[in-house]
Amino acid sequence: MKIFKYSLFLLCSLSSVGCFESSTTGKSVKRLIDNPTDKEIKVAIDGNELAIPAKSGVEYEFEYGKHNIAYNNESFEIVVKPVKFNGHGFINPTQSNYMLHTFIYATENTSDETYDKLYEESLNKVEVILNGEQVEVELPVKVVNDFFIEDKDNNWDYSIGQKIPKKVTENINNNQSYQLDIIKIYRESAYLKFLKKDWLEKDDEISFLNKPKKLSEINQYVFPKLDLESIRCDEGKKYLLDTLDKWQQLFTLTGSDFASKYEGLGGYDGMHALLDSKKLCPEDKDPEQTYFKAIRPLDDALTNGRDMYFFIIK
């Protein structure tokens, strides 16, 4: 396997880049369900079967609220919710590999030392099968195969259907040395063609490891269990019981009704209201801060899930 640094040029004036755009409304979010395999697959959403052609994708509109997704004789429940900052992503039912490859663009006056440093920083150790042997190689790529691939944990500038440009432009001084990282996401089959063309020796054969999980093994974001019995402040306990009841009612709603109620519980308004509720249990009423300790798991869950559209739930 040869070492090849993909040298691309950065010019002056800004050009646009693209991604898996996901449109949102006040009641729903659209997501591409992608099938990179050679055969048609079928995914059932709330009992409605959706055929996804081979090496293609179908956009589906999820209303906010609870849904069931079934694939390959397995299923799980999800909650689809609004986020504060719109993101992009797609659904990968086959849990196939996708590659996020980092390209480094640099102005011509960039020194070799600067470029080499940036290139080294982009490398990851990746397990592959190279010429029949499992080995670890370094490539400027991240391999992901999650069921939901979201930009909260992964980010890319160019999507599957977009070609990486040989040159991009940036609004900088002509004499300025400047570098820019741009990430393109590939289906595995397209990425292998890219490697064979520009990175591998002529006779090299390579494939990437893939270990899909059972749907029951995928990380599930469980609504936290709160220790109500530990609270030594009646006002706080009453507030929390009322809040939990509102959460249960929320999970029965869909669309814009879900969105409007969610803001008051899990959005910024709800998060601030939860923290403000600590005032119900000042130190003289709750010297051991039992109320604050009890609500902390809920506060953590809301913070960690703020920018997530999809929650897999039990």
CSV table of C-alpha atoms in Angstrom, one decimal:
chain,number,residue,atom,x,y,z
A,1,MET,CA,0.0,0.0,0.0
A,2,LYS,CA,1.5,3.3,-1.1
A,3,ILE,CA,1.5,6.5,0.9
A,4,PHE,CA,-0.2,9.1,-1.2
A,5,LYS,CA,-1.1,12.6,0.0
A,6,TYR,CA,-4.1,14.0,-1.9
A,7,SER,CA,-2.9,17.5,-2.7
A,8,LEU,CA,-5.7,19.9,-3.5
A,9,PHE,CA,-5.6,23.6,-4.0
A,10,LEU,CA,-7.2,26.4,-2.1
A,11,LEU,CA,-7.9,29.7,-4.0
A,12,CYS,CA,-9.3,33.0,-3.0
A,13,SER,CA,-13.1,33.5,-2.7
A,14,LEU,CA,-15.6,31.2,-1.0
A,15,SER,CA,-17.4,28.3,-2.7
A,16,SER,CA,-20.3,26.3,-1.4
A,17,VAL,CA,-20.2,22.8,-0.1
A,18,GLY,CA,-23.1,20.4,0.4
A,19,CYS,CA,-24.4,17.7,2.7
A,20,PHE,CA,-27.3,15.3,3.3
A,21,GLU,CA,-29.9,18.1,3.7
A,22,SER,CA,-32.8,17.3,6.0
A,23,SER,CA,-35.8,19.5,5.8
A,24,THR,CA,-37.8,20.2,8.9
A,25,THR,CA,-41.2,21.8,9.5
A,26,GLY,CA,-43.0,22.7,12.7
A,27,LYS,CA,-44.3,19.1,12.9
A,28,SER,CA,-41.8,16.7,11.2
A,29,VAL,CA,-38.3,16.0,9.9
A,30,LYS,CA,-37.4,14.3,6.6
A,31,ARG,CA,-34.7,11.8,6.5
A,32,LEU,CA,-33.1,9.8,3.7
A,33,ILE,CA,-33.2,6.1,4.3
A,34,ASP,CA,-30.2,4.8,2.3
A,35,ASN,CA,-29.5,1.3,0.9
A,36,PRO,CA,-25.9,0.9,-0.4
A,37,THR,CA,-26.3,-2.8,-1.0
A,38,ASP,CA,-26.8,-4.7,-4.3
A,39,LYS,CA,-30.3,-5.8,-3.3
A,40,GLU,CA,-33.6,-4.1,-2.5
A,41,ILE,CA,-34.4,-3.9,1.2
A,42,LYS,CA,-37.7,-3.3,2.9
A,43,VAL,CA,-38.2,-1.2,6.0
A,44,ALA,CA,-41.4,-1.0,7.9
A,45,ILE,CA,-42.3,2.3,9.7
A,46,ASP,CA,-45.3,2.1,12.0
A,47,GLY,CA,-46.4,-1.0,10.1
A,48,ASN,CA,-46.1,0.6,6.7
A,49,GLU,CA,-43.6,-1.2,4.4
A,50,LEU,CA,-41.2,0.9,2.4
A,51,ALA,CA,-39.1,-0.6,-0.4
A,52,ILE,CA,-35.6,0.9,-0.8
A,53,PRO,CA,-34.0,0.0,-4.2
A,54,ALA,CA,-30.5,-1.3,-4.4
A,55,LYS,CA,-27.8,1.4,-4.2
A,56,SER,CA,-30.4,4.1,-3.7
A,57,GLY,CA,-32.2,6.0,-1.0
A,58,VAL,CA,-35.8,7.0,-0.3
A,59,GLU,CA,-36.7,10.1,1.7
A,60,TYR,CA,-39.3,9.6,4.5
A,61,GLU,CA,-41.1,12.3,6.6
A,62,PHE,CA,-41.2,11.5,10.3
A,63,GLU,CA,-43.8,13.3,12.3
A,64,TYR,CA,-42.6,14.3,15.7
A,65,GLY,CA,-43.6,11.7,18.3
A,66,LYS,CA,-43.2,8.0,18.8
A,67,HIS,CA,-42.7,5.5,15.9
A,68,ASN,CA,-41.8,1.9,15.4
A,69,ILE,CA,-39.1,0.9,12.9
A,70,ALA,CA,-38.7,-2.7,11.7
A,71,TYR,CA,-36.1,-4.3,9.5
A,72,ASN,CA,-34.9,-7.8,8.9
A,73,ASN,CA,-37.4,-9.3,11.4
A,74,GLU,CA,-36.3,-6.9,14.2
A,75,SER,CA,-37.8,-3.7,15.4
A,76,PHE,CA,-37.5,-0.9,18.0
A,77,GLU,CA,-39.3,2.2,19.2
A,78,ILE,CA,-38.0,5.7,18.5
A,79,VAL,CA,-39.1,9.2,19.5
A,80,VAL,CA,-38.5,11.9,16.9
A,81,LYS,CA,-38.3,15.4,18.3
A,82,PRO,CA,-37.3,18.9,17.4
A,83,VAL,CA,-33.8,20.2,17.9
A,84,LYS,CA,-32.5,23.7,18.6
A,85,PHE,CA,-30.1,23.7,15.7
A,86,ASN,CA,-31.0,21.9,12.5
A,87,GLY,CA,-28.6,19.2,11.6
A,88,HIS,CA,-28.3,16.7,8.8
A,89,GLY,CA,-28.0,12.9,8.6
A,90,PHE,CA,-29.5,9.7,7.2
A,91,ILE,CA,-30.8,6.3,8.2
A,92,ASN,CA,-28.6,3.2,7.5
A,93,PRO,CA,-30.9,0.1,8.1
A,94,THR,CA,-28.3,-2.4,6.8
A,95,GLN,CA,-25.6,-0.9,9.1
A,96,SER,CA,-23.3,-0.8,6.2
A,97,ASN,CA,-20.0,1.0,6.3
A,98,TYR,CA,-19.7,4.7,5.3
A,99,MET,CA,-16.4,6.5,5.1
A,100,LEU,CA,-15.8,10.1,6.1
A,101,HIS,CA,-12.5,11.0,4.3
A,102,THR,CA,-10.6,14.2,5.1
A,103,PHE,CA,-9.2,16.1,2.2
A,104,ILE,CA,-6.7,18.9,2.9
A,105,TYR,CA,-6.8,22.0,0.7
A,106,ALA,CA,-3.9,24.4,0.8
A,107,THR,CA,-2.7,27.5,-0.9
A,108,GLU,CA,0.4,27.0,-3.1
A,109,ASN,CA,2.6,28.9,-0.6
A,110,THR,CA,1.8,26.4,2.2
A,111,SER,CA,5.1,24.8,3.4
A,112,ASP,CA,5.6,21.1,3.2
A,113,GLU,CA,6.1,21.0,6.9
A,114,THR,CA,2.7,22.6,7.5
A,115,TYR,CA,0.9,20.3,5.1
A,116,ASP,CA,2.6,17.2,6.5
A,117,LYS,CA,1.5,18.1,10.0
A,118,LEU,CA,-2.1,18.6,8.9
A,119,TYR,CA,-2.0,15.3,7.0
A,120,GLU,CA,-0.6,13.4,10.0
A,121,GLU,CA,-3.4,14.9,12.2
A,122,SER,CA,-6.1,13.6,9.8
A,123,LEU,CA,-4.9,10.0,9.9
A,124,ASN,CA,-6.8,7.3,11.9
A,125,LYS,CA,-5.8,3.7,12.5
A,126,VAL,CA,-8.3,1.5,10.6
A,127,GLU,CA,-8.6,-2.3,10.6
A,128,VAL,CA,-8.8,-3.7,7.1
A,129,ILE,CA,-8.4,-6.9,5.1
A,130,LEU,CA,-5.5,-6.2,2.8
A,131,ASN,CA,-4.5,-8.9,0.3
A,132,GLY,CA,-6.3,-11.5,2.5
A,133,GLU,CA,-4.7,-10.5,5.8
A,134,GLN,CA,-6.2,-8.5,8.6
A,135,VAL,CA,-4.0,-5.5,9.3
A,136,GLU,CA,-4.1,-2.0,10.7
A,137,VAL,CA,-3.5,0.9,8.3
A,138,GLU,CA,-3.4,4.6,8.6
A,139,LEU,CA,-5.8,6.6,6.4
A,140,PRO,CA,-7.4,10.0,6.7
A,141,VAL,CA,-10.8,8.4,7.1
A,142,LYS,CA,-13.4,7.6,9.8
A,143,VAL,CA,-15.6,4.5,9.3
A,144,VAL,CA,-19.1,4.7,10.6
A,145,ASN,CA,-22.0,2.1,10.4
A,146,ASP,CA,-24.6,3.3,12.9
A,147,PHE,CA,-28.3,2.8,12.2
A,148,PHE,CA,-28.8,6.6,12.5
A,149,ILE,CA,-25.8,8.6,11.1
A,150,GLU,CA,-26.2,12.1,12.4
A,151,ASP,CA,-23.9,15.2,12.2
A,152,LYS,CA,-24.0,15.5,16.0
A,153,ASP,CA,-21.3,12.8,16.1
A,154,ASN,CA,-20.1,12.9,12.5
A,155,ASN,CA,-19.8,15.9,10.2
A,156,TRP,CA,-19.2,16.1,6.4
A,157,ASP,CA,-19.2,18.7,3.8
A,158,TYR,CA,-19.9,16.7,0.6
A,159,SER,CA,-22.4,13.9,0.5
A,160,ILE,CA,-22.6,10.6,-1.4
A,161,GLY,CA,-23.9,12.1,-4.6
A,162,GLN,CA,-21.4,15.0,-4.7
A,163,LYS,CA,-17.9,14.9,-6.2
A,164,ILE,CA,-15.1,16.4,-4.3
A,165,PRO,CA,-13.7,19.4,-6.2
A,166,LYS,CA,-10.1,19.7,-7.3
A,167,LYS,CA,-10.1,23.3,-6.2
A,168,VAL,CA,-12.1,25.3,-3.7
A,169,THR,CA,-12.0,29.0,-3.1
A,170,GLU,CA,-11.8,31.0,0.2
A,171,ASN,CA,-12.0,34.7,0.9
A,172,ILE,CA,-8.4,35.3,1.9
A,173,ASN,CA,-5.5,37.5,1.0
A,174,ASN,CA,-3.6,36.4,-2.1
A,175,ASN,CA,-0.3,36.3,-0.2
A,176,GLN,CA,-1.7,34.5,2.8
A,177,SER,CA,-0.8,30.9,3.5
A,178,TYR,CA,-4.1,29.0,4.3
A,179,GLN,CA,-5.3,25.5,4.8
A,180,LEU,CA,-8.7,23.9,4.9
A,181,ASP,CA,-10.1,20.5,5.8
A,182,ILE,CA,-13.1,19.2,3.9
A,183,ILE,CA,-14.8,15.9,4.6
A,184,LYS,CA,-16.6,13.8,2.0
A,185,ILE,CA,-18.8,10.8,3.0
A,186,TYR,CA,-18.7,7.8,0.7
A,187,ARG,CA,-20.6,4.5,0.5
A,188,GLU,CA,-18.0,1.8,1.0
A,189,SER,CA,-18.2,0.5,-2.6
A,190,ALA,CA,-17.4,4.0,-3.9
A,191,TYR,CA,-14.7,4.5,-1.4
A,192,LEU,CA,-13.0,1.3,-2.4
A,193,LYS,CA,-12.9,2.5,-6.0
A,194,PHE,CA,-11.4,5.8,-4.8
A,195,LEU,CA,-8.7,3.9,-2.9
A,196,LYS,CA,-7.9,1.7,-5.8
A,197,LYS,CA,-7.5,4.6,-8.1
A,198,ASP,CA,-5.4,6.9,-5.9
A,199,TRP,CA,-4.1,5.1,-2.8
A,200,LEU,CA,-3.4,1.4,-3.5
A,201,GLU,CA,-0.7,-0.4,-5.4
A,202,LYS,CA,-2.1,-1.9,-8.6
A,203,ASP,CA,-2.5,-5.4,-7.3
A,204,ASP,CA,-3.7,-4.6,-3.8
A,205,GLU,CA,-7.1,-5.9,-2.7
A,206,ILE,CA,-8.7,-4.2,0.3
A,207,SER,CA,-12.0,-4.4,2.3
A,208,PHE,CA,-13.1,-2.9,5.6
A,209,LEU,CA,-14.4,-4.8,8.6
A,210,ASN,CA,-18.1,-4.6,9.3
A,211,LYS,CA,-19.8,-6.0,12.4
A,212,PRO,CA,-23.5,-4.9,12.4
A,213,LYS,CA,-25.4,-5.0,15.7
A,214,LYS,CA,-28.7,-6.6,16.4
A,215,LEU,CA,-31.3,-3.9,16.7
A,216,SER,CA,-31.8,-4.9,20.3
A,217,GLU,CA,-28.1,-4.1,20.9
A,218,ILE,CA,-28.1,-0.6,19.5
A,219,ASN,CA,-27.6,2.1,22.1
A,220,GLN,CA,-30.9,3.0,23.6
A,221,TYR,CA,-31.6,6.4,25.1
A,222,VAL,CA,-33.8,5.5,28.1
A,223,PHE,CA,-35.8,8.1,29.8
A,224,PRO,CA,-34.0,8.3,33.2
A,225,LYS,CA,-35.4,6.8,36.3
A,226,LEU,CA,-35.6,9.5,39.0
A,227,ASP,CA,-35.3,8.6,42.7
A,228,LEU,CA,-38.4,10.4,43.9
A,229,GLU,CA,-38.3,8.7,47.3
A,230,SER,CA,-35.0,10.3,48.1
A,231,ILE,CA,-36.4,13.9,47.9
A,232,ARG,CA,-36.8,15.6,51.2
A,233,CYS,CA,-38.6,18.6,49.9
A,234,ASP,CA,-42.3,18.3,49.3
A,235,GLU,CA,-42.5,21.3,46.9
A,236,GLY,CA,-39.8,19.8,44.7
A,237,LYS,CA,-41.3,16.3,44.7
A,238,LYS,CA,-44.7,17.7,43.7
A,239,TYR,CA,-43.1,19.7,40.8
A,240,LEU,CA,-41.2,16.7,39.6
A,241,LEU,CA,-44.3,14.4,39.7
A,242,ASP,CA,-46.2,16.9,37.7
A,243,THR,CA,-43.3,17.2,35.2
A,244,LEU,CA,-43.1,13.4,34.8
A,245,ASP,CA,-46.8,13.3,34.2
A,246,LYS,CA,-46.5,15.9,31.4
A,247,TRP,CA,-43.7,13.8,29.8
A,248,GLN,CA,-46.0,10.8,29.7
A,249,GLN,CA,-48.7,12.9,28.1
A,250,LEU,CA,-46.2,14.2,25.6
A,251,PHE,CA,-45.4,10.7,24.3
A,252,THR,CA,-49.0,10.3,23.2
A,253,LEU,CA,-48.8,13.4,21.0
A,254,THR,CA,-47.6,13.7,17.4
A,255,GLY,CA,-46.6,16.4,14.9
A,256,SER,CA,-47.0,20.1,15.8
A,257,ASP,CA,-48.8,19.2,19.1
A,258,PHE,CA,-45.7,17.2,20.2
A,259,ALA,CA,-43.4,20.1,19.1
A,260,SER,CA,-45.2,22.8,21.0
A,261,LYS,CA,-45.4,20.7,24.2
A,262,TYR,CA,-41.8,19.5,23.9
A,263,GLU,CA,-40.3,23.0,24.0
A,264,GLY,CA,-41.8,23.5,27.5
A,265,LEU,CA,-40.4,20.2,28.7
A,266,GLY,CA,-37.3,19.2,26.8
A,267,GLY,CA,-36.4,22.3,24.9
A,268,TYR,CA,-34.5,25.3,26.2
A,269,ASP,CA,-37.7,26.5,28.0
A,270,GLY,CA,-38.1,23.2,29.7
A,271,MET,CA,-34.4,22.9,30.6
A,272,HIS,CA,-34.4,26.3,32.2
A,273,ALA,CA,-37.7,25.6,34.0
A,274,LEU,CA,-36.2,22.4,35.5
A,275,LEU,CA,-33.1,24.2,36.7
A,276,ASP,CA,-35.2,27.1,38.1
A,277,SER,CA,-37.3,24.6,40.0
A,278,LYS,CA,-34.3,24.2,42.4
A,279,LYS,CA,-35.6,27.4,44.0
A,280,LEU,CA,-38.5,25.4,45.4
A,281,CYS,CA,-36.0,23.6,47.6
A,282,PRO,CA,-33.6,26.1,49.1
A,283,GLU,CA,-30.9,24.9,51.5
A,284,ASP,CA,-33.0,25.6,54.6
A,285,LYS,CA,-35.7,23.3,53.3
A,286,ASP,CA,-33.4,20.7,51.7
A,287,PRO,CA,-29.9,21.0,53.4
A,288,GLU,CA,-28.6,17.8,51.7
A,289,GLN,CA,-29.8,19.1,48.2
A,290,THR,CA,-31.8,15.9,47.7
A,291,TYR,CA,-34.0,17.5,45.0
A,292,PHE,CA,-31.1,18.8,43.0
A,293,LYS,CA,-29.5,15.3,43.1
A,294,ALA,CA,-32.8,13.7,42.0
A,295,ILE,CA,-33.3,15.9,38.9
A,296,ARG,CA,-29.7,15.7,37.7
A,297,PRO,CA,-30.2,12.6,35.6
A,298,LEU,CA,-33.1,14.3,33.7
A,299,ASP,CA,-31.0,17.5,33.3
A,300,ASP,CA,-28.1,15.5,31.9
A,301,ALA,CA,-30.4,13.6,29.5
A,302,LEU,CA,-31.9,16.7,28.1
A,303,THR,CA,-28.5,18.4,27.7
A,304,ASN,CA,-27.0,15.4,25.9
A,305,GLY,CA,-30.0,14.9,23.6
A,306,ARG,CA,-30.5,18.6,22.8
A,307,ASP,CA,-29.4,18.3,19.1
A,308,MET,CA,-30.6,14.7,18.5
A,309,TYR,CA,-33.6,14.2,16.3
A,310,PHE,CA,-33.9,10.4,17.0
A,311,PHE,CA,-34.1,8.6,20.3
A,312,ILE,CA,-34.2,4.9,20.4
A,313,ILE,CA,-36.2,4.0,23.5
A,314,LYS,CA,-37.2,1.0,25.6
